[in-house]
mmCIF file of N, CA and C and ligand atoms in Angstrom:
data_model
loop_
_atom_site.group_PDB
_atom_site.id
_atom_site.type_symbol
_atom_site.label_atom_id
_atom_site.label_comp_id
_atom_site.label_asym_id
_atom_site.label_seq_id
_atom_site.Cartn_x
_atom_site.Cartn_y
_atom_site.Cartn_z
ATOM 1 N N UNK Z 1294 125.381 170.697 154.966
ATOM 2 C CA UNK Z 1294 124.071 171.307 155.245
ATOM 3 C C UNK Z 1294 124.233 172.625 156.001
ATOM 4 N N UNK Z 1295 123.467 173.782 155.534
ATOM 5 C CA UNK Z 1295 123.526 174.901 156.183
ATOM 6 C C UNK Z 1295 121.912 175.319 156.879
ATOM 7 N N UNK Z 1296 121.808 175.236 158.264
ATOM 8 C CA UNK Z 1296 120.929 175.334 158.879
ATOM 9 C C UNK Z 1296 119.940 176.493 158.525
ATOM 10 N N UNK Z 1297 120.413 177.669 157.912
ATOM 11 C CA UNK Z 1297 119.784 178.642 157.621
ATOM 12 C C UNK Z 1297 119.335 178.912 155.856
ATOM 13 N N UNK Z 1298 120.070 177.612 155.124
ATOM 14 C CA UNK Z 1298 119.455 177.689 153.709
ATOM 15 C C UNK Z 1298 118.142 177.326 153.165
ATOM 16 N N UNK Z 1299 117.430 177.707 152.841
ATOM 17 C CA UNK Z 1299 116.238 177.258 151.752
ATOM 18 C C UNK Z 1299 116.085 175.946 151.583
ATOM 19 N N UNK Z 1300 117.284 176.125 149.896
ATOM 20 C CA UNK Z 1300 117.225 174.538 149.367
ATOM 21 C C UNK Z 1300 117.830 173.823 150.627
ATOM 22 N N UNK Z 1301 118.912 173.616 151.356
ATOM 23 C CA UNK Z 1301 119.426 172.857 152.162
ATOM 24 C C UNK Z 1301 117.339 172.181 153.397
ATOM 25 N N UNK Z 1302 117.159 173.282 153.208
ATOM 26 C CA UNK Z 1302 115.238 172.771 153.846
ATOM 27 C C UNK Z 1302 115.117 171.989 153.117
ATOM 28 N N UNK Z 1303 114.913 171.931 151.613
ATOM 29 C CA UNK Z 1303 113.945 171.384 150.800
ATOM 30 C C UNK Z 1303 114.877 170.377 150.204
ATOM 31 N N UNK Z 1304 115.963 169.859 150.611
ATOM 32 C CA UNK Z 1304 116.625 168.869 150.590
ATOM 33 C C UNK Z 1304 115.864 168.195 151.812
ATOM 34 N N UNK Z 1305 115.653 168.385 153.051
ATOM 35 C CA UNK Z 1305 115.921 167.719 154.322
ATOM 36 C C UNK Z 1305 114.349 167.337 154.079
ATOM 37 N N UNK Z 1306 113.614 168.169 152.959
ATOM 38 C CA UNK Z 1306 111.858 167.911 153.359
ATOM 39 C C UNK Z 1306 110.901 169.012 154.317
ATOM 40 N N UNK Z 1307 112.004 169.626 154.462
ATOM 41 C CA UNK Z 1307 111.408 170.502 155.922
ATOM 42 C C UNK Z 1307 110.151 171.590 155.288
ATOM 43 N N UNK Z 1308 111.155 171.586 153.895
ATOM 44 C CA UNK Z 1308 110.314 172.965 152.983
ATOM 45 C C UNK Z 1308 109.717 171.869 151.578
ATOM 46 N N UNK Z 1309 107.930 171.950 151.572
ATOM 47 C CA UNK Z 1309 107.640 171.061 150.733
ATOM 48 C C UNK Z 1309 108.078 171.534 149.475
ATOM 49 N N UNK Z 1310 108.410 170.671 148.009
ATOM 50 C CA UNK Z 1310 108.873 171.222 146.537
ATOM 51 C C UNK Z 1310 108.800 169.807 146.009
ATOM 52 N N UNK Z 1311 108.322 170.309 144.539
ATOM 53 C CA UNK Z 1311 107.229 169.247 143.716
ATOM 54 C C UNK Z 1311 109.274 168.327 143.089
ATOM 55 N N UNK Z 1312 109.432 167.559 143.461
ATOM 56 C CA UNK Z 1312 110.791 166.575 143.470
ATOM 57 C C UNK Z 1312 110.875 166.171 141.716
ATOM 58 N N UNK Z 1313 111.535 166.145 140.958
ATOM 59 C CA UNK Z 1313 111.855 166.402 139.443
ATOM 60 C C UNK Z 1313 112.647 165.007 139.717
ATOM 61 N N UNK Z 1314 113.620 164.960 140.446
ATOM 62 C CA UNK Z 1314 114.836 163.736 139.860
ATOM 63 C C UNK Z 1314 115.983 163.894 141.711
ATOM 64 N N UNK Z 1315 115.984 162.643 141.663
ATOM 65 C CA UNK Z 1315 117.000 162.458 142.768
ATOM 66 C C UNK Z 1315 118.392 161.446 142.320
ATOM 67 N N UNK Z 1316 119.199 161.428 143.043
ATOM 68 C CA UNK Z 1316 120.165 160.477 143.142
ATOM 69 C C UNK Z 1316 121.034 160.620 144.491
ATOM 70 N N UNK Z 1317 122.151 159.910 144.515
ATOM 71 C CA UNK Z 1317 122.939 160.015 145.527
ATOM 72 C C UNK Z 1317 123.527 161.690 145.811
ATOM 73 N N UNK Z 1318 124.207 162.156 144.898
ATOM 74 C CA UNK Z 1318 124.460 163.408 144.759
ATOM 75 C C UNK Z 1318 123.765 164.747 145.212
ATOM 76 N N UNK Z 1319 122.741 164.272 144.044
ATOM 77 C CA UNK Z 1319 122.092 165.243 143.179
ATOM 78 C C UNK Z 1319 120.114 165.440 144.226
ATOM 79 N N UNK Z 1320 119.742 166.715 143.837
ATOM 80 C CA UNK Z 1320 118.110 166.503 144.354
ATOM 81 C C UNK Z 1320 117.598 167.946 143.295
ATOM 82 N N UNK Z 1321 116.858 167.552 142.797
ATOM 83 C CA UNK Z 1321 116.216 168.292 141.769
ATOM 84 C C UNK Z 1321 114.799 168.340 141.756
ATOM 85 N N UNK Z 1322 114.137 169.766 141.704
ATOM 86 C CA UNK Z 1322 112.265 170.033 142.115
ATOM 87 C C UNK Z 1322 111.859 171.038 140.973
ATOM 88 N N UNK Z 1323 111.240 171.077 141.080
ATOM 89 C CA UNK Z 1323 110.308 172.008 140.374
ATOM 90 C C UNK Z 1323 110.013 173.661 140.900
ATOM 91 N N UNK Z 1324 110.584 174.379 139.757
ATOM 92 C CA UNK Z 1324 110.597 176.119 140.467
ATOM 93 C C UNK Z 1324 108.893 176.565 141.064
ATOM 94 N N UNK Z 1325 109.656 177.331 141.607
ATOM 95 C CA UNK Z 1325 108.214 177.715 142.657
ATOM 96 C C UNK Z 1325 107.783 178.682 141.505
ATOM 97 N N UNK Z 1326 108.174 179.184 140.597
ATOM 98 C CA UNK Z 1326 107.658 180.385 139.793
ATOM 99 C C UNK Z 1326 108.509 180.357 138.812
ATOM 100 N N UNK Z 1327 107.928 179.710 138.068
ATOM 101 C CA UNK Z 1327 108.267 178.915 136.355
ATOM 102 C C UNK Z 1327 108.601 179.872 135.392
ATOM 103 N N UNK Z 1328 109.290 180.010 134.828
ATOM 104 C CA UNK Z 1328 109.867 181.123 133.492
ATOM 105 C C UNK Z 1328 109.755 180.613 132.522
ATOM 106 N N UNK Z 1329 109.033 179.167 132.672
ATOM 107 C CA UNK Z 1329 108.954 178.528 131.031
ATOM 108 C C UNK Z 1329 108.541 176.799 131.683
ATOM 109 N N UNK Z 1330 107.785 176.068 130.547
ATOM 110 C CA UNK Z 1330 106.800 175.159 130.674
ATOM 111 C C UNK Z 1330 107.745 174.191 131.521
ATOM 112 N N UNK Z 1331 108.694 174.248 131.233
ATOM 113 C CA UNK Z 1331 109.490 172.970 132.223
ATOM 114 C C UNK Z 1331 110.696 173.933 132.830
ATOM 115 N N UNK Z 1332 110.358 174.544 134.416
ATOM 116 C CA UNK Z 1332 111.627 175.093 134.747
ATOM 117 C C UNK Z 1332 111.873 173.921 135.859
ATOM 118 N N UNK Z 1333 113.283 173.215 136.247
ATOM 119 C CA UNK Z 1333 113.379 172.424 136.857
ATOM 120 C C UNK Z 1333 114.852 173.256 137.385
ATOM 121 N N UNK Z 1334 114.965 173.369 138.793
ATOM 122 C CA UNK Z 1334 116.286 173.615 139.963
ATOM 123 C C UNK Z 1334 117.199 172.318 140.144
ATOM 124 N N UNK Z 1335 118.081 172.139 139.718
ATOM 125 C CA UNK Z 1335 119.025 170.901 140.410
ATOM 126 C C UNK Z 1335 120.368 171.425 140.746
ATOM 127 N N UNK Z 1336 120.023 170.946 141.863
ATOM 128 C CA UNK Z 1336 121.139 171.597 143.165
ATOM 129 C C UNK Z 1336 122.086 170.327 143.773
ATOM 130 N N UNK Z 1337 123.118 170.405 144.360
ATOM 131 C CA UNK Z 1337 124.179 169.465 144.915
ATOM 132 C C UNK Z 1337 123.640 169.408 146.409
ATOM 133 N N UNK Z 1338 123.696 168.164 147.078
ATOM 134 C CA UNK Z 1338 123.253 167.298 148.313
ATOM 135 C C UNK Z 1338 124.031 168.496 149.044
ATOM 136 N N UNK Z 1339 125.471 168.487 148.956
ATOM 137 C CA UNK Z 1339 126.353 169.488 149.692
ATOM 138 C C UNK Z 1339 125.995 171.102 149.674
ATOM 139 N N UNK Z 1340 125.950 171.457 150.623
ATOM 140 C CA UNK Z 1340 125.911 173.124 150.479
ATOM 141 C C UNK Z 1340 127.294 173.811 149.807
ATOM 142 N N UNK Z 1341 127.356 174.165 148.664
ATOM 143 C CA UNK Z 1341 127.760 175.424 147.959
ATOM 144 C C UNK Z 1341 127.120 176.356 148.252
ATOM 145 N N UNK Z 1342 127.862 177.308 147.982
ATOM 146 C CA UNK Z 1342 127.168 178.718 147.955
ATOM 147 C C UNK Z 1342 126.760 179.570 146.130
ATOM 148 N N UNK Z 1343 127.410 179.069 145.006
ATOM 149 C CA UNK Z 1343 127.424 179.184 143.762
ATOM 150 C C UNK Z 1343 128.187 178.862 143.055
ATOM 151 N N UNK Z 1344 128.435 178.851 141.584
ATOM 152 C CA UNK Z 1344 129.140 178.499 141.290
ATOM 153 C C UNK Z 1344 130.604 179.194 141.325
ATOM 154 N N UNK Z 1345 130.851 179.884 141.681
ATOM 155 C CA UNK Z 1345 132.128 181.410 142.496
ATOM 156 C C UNK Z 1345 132.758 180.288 143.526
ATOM 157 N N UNK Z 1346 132.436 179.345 143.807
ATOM 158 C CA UNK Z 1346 133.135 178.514 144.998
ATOM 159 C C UNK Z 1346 133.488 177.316 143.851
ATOM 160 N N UNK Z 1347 133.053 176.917 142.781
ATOM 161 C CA UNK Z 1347 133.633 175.642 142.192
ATOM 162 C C UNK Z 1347 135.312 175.827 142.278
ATOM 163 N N UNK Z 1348 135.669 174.708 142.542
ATOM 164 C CA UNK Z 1348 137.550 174.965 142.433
ATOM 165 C C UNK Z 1348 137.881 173.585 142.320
ATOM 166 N N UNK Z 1349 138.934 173.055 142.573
ATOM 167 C CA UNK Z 1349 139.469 171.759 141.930
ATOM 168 C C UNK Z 1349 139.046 170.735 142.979
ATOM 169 N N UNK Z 1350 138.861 171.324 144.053
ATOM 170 C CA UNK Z 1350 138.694 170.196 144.950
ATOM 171 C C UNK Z 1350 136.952 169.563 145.154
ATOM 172 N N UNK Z 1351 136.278 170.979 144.330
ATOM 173 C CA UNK Z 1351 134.716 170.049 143.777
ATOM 174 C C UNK Z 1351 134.227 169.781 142.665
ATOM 175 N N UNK Z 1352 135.140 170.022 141.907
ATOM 176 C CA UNK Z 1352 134.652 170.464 140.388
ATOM 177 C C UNK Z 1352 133.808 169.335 139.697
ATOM 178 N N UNK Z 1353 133.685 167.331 140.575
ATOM 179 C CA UNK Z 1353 132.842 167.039 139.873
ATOM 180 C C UNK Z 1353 131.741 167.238 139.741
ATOM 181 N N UNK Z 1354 131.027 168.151 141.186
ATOM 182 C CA UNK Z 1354 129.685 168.386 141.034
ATOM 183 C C UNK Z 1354 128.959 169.350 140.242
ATOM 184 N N UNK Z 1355 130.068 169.810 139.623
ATOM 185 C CA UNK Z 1355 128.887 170.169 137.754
ATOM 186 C C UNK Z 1355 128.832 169.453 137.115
ATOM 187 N N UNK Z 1356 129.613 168.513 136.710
ATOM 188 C CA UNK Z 1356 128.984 167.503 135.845
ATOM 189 C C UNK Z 1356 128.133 166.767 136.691
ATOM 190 N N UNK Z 1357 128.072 166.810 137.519
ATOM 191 C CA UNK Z 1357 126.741 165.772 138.687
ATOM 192 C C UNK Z 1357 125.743 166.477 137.959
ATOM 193 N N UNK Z 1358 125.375 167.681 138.212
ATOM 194 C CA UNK Z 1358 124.327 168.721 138.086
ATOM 195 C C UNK Z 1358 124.267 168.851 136.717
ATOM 196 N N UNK Z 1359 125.012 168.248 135.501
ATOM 197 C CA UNK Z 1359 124.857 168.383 134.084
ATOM 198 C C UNK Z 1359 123.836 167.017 133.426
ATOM 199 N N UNK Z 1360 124.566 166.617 134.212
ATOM 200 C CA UNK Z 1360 124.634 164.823 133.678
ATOM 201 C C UNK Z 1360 122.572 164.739 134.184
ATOM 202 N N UNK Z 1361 121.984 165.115 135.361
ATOM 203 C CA UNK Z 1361 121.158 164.968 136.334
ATOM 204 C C UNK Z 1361 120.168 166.056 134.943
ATOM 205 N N UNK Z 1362 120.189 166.912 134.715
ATOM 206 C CA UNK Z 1362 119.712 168.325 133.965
ATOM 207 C C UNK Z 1362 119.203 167.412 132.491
ATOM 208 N N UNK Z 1363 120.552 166.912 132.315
ATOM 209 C CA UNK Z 1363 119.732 166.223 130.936
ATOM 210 C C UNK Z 1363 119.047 164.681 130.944
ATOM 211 N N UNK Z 1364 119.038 163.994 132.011
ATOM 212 C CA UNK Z 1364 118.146 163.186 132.289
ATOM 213 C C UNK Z 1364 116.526 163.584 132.624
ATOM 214 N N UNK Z 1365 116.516 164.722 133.219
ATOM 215 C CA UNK Z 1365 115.231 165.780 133.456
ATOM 216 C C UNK Z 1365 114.874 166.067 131.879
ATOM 217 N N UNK Z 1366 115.670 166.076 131.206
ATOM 218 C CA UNK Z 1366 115.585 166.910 130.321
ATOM 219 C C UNK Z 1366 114.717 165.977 129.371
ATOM 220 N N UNK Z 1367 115.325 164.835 128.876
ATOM 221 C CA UNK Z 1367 114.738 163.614 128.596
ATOM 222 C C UNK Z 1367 113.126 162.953 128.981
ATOM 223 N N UNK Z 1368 113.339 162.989 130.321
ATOM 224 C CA UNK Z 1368 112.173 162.554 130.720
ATOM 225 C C UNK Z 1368 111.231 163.381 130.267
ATOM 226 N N UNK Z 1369 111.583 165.010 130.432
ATOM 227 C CA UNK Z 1369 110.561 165.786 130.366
ATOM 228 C C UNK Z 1369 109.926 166.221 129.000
ATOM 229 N N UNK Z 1370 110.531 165.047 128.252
ATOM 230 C CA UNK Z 1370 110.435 165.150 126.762
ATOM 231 C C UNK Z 1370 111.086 166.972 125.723
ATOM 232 N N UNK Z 1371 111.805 167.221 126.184
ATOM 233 C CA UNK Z 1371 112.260 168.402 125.849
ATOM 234 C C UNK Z 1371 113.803 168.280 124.950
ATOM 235 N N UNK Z 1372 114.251 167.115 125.636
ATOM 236 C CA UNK Z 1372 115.837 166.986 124.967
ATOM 237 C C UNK Z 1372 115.963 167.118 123.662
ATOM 238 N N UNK Z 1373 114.518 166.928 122.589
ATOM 239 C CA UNK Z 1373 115.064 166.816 120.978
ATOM 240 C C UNK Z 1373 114.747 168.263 120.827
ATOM 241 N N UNK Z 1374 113.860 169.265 121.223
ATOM 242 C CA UNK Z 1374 113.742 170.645 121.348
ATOM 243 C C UNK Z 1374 114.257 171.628 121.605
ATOM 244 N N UNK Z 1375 115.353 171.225 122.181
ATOM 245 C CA UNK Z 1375 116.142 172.369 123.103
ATOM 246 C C UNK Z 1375 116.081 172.891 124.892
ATOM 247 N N UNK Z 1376 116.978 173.156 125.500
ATOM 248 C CA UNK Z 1376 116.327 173.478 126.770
ATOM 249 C C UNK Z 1376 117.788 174.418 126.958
ATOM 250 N N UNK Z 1377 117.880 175.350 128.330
ATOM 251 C CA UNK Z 1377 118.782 176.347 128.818
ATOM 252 C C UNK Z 1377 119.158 175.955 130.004
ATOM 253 N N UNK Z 1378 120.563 175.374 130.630
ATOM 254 C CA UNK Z 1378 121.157 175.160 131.660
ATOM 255 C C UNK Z 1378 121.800 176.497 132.143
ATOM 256 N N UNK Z 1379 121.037 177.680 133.236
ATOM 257 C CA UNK Z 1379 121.879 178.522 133.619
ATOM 258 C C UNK Z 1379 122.492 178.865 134.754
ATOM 259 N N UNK Z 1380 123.593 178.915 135.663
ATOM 260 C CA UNK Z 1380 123.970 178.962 136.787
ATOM 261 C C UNK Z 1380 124.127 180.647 136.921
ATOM 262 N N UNK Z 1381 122.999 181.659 137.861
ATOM 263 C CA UNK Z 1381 123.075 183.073 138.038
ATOM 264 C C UNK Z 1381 124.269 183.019 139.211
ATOM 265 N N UNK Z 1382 125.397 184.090 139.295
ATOM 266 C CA UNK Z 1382 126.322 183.783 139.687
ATOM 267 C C UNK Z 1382 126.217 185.387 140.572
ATOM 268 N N UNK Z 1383 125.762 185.838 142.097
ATOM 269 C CA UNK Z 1383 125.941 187.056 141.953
ATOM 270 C C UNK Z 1383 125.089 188.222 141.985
ATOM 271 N N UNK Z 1384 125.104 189.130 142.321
ATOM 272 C CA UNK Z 1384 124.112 190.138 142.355
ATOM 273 C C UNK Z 1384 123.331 190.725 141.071
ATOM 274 N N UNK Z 1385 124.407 190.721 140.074
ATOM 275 C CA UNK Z 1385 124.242 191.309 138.851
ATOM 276 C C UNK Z 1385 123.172 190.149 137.686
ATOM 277 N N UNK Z 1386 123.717 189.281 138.266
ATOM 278 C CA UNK Z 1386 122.545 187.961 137.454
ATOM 279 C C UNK Z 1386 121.516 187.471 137.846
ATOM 280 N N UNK Z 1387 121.116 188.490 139.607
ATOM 281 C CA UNK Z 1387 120.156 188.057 140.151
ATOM 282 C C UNK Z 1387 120.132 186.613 141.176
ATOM 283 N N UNK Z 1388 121.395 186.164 141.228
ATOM 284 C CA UNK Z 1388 121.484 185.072 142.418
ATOM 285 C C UNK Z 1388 120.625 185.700 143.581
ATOM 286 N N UNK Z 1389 119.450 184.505 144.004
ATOM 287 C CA UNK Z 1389 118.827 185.510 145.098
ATOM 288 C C UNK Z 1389 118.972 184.109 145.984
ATOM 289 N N UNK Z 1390 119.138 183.043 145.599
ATOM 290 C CA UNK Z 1390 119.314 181.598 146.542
ATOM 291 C C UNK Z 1390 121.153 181.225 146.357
ATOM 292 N N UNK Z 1391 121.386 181.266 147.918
ATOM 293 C CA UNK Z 1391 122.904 181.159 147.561
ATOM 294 C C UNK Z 1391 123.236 179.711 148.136
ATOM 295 N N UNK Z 1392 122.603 178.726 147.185
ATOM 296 C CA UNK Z 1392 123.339 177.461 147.408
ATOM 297 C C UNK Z 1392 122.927 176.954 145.455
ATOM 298 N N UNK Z 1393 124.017 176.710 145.119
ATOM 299 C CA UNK Z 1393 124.476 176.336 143.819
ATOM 300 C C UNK Z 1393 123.018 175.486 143.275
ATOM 301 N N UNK Z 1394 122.619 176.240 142.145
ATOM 302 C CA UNK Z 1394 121.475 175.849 141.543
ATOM 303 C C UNK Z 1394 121.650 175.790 140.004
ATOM 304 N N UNK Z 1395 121.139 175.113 139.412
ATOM 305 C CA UNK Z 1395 121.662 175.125 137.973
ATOM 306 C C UNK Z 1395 119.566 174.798 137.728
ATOM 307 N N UNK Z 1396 119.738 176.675 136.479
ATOM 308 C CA UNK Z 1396 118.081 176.347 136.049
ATOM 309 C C UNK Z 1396 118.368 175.180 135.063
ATOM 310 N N UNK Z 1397 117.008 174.460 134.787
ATOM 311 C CA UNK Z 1397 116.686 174.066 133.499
ATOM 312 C C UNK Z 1397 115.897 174.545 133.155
ATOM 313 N N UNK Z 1398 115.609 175.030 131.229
ATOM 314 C CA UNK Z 1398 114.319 175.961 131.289
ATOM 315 C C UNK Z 1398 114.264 175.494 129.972
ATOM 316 N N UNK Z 1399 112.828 174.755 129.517
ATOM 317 C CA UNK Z 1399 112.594 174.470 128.069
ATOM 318 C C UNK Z 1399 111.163 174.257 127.817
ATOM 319 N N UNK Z 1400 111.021 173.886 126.744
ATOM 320 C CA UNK Z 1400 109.399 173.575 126.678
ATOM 321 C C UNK Z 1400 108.492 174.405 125.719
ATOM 322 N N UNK Z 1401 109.610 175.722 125.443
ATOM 323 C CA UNK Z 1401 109.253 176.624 124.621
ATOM 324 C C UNK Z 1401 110.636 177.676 123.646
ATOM 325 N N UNK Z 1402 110.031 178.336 123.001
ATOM 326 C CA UNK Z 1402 111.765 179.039 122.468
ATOM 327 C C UNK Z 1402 111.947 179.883 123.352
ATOM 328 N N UNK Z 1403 113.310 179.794 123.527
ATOM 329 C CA UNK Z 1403 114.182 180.647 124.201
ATOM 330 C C UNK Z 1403 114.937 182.043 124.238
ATOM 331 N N UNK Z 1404 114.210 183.445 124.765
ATOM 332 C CA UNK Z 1404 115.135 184.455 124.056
ATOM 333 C C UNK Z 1404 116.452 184.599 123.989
ATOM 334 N N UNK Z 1405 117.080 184.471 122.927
ATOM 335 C CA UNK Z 1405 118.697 185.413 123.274
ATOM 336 C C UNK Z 1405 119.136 186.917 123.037
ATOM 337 N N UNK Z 1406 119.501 187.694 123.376
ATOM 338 C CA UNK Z 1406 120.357 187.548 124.851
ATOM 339 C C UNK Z 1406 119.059 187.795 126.088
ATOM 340 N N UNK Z 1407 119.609 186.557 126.944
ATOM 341 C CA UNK Z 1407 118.374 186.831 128.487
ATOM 342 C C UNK Z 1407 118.370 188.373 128.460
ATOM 343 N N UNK Z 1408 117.453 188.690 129.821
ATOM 344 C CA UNK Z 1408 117.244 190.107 130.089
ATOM 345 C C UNK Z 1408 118.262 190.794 130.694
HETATM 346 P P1 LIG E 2558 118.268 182.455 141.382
HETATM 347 O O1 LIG E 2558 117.656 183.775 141.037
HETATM 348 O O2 LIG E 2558 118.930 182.467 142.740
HETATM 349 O O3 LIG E 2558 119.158 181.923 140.293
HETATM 350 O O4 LIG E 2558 117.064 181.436 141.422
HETATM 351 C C1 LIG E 2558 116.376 181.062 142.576
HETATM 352 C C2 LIG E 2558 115.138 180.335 142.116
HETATM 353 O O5 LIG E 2558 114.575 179.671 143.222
HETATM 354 C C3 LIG E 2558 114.067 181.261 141.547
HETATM 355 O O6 LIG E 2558 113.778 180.897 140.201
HETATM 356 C C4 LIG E 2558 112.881 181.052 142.485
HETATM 357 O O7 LIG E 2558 111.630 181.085 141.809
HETATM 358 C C5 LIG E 2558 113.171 179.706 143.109
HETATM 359 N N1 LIG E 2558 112.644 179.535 144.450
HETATM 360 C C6 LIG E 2558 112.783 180.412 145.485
HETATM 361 N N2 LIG E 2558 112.194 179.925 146.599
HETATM 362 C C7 LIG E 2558 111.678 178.707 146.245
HETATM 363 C C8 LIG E 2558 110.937 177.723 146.988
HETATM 364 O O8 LIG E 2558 110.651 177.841 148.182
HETATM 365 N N3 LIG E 2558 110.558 176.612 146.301
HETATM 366 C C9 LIG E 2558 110.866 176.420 144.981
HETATM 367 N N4 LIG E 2558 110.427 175.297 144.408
HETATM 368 N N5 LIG E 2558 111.561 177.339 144.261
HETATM 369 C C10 LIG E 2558 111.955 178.464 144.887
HETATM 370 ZN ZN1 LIG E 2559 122.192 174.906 151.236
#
């Protein structure tokens, strides 16, 4: 936990967010400002800073955060449609929350290539 993060708040409850899917791991809410009919955040219990820190000694918590994405995904009736798992990594991709977030974004078609 990092006393000065966001999500690490809205893990603890401190910062209210509409809750998508939990587990031991894993805590997943609903974006404050949606890019598409189902945008859902699922983030790791542990503070990361992005995915630029995955290395061998955490590497299961992307598949935590994969495995968690398509259960959302399911529920949210989107899985036979398609949906976009993206981790912004960085200044250039617009990382503006620096604790490891993986979007989900579906519900509608998807442009390629993003902006
Ligand atoms: P990033 O650009 O870092 O990949 O994505 C950060 C995301 O967090 C953005 O899509 C933004 O809308 C979302 N976000 C920022 N602050 C909050 C908040 O307080 N609550 C929720 N639910 N989402 C937030
Ligand atoms: Zn954090």
């Amino acid at each position: 936990m990092d006393k000065n993060c966001l999500f690490c708040k809205i893990i603890k409850g401190e910062i209210k967010a509409k809750i998508a899917y939990e587990n031991e791991k894993v805590f997943a809410f609903y974006d404050i400002n949606p890019q598409a009919p189902t945008h859902v955040l699922i983030i790791p219990k542990l503070h990361i800073s992005g995915a630029p820190e995955i290395d061998d000694n955490n590497r299961t918590v992307v598949s935590d955060l994969i495995i968690a994405a398509n259960e959302i995904a399911r529920q949210s009736g989107i899985d036979k449609t398609g949906y976009r798992l993206v981790l912004n990594c960085g200044p250039d991709a617009g990382q503006a929350v620096f604790h490891l977030h993986l979007h989900l974004l579906g519900g509608r078609k998807l442009n390629w290539p993003p902006g």
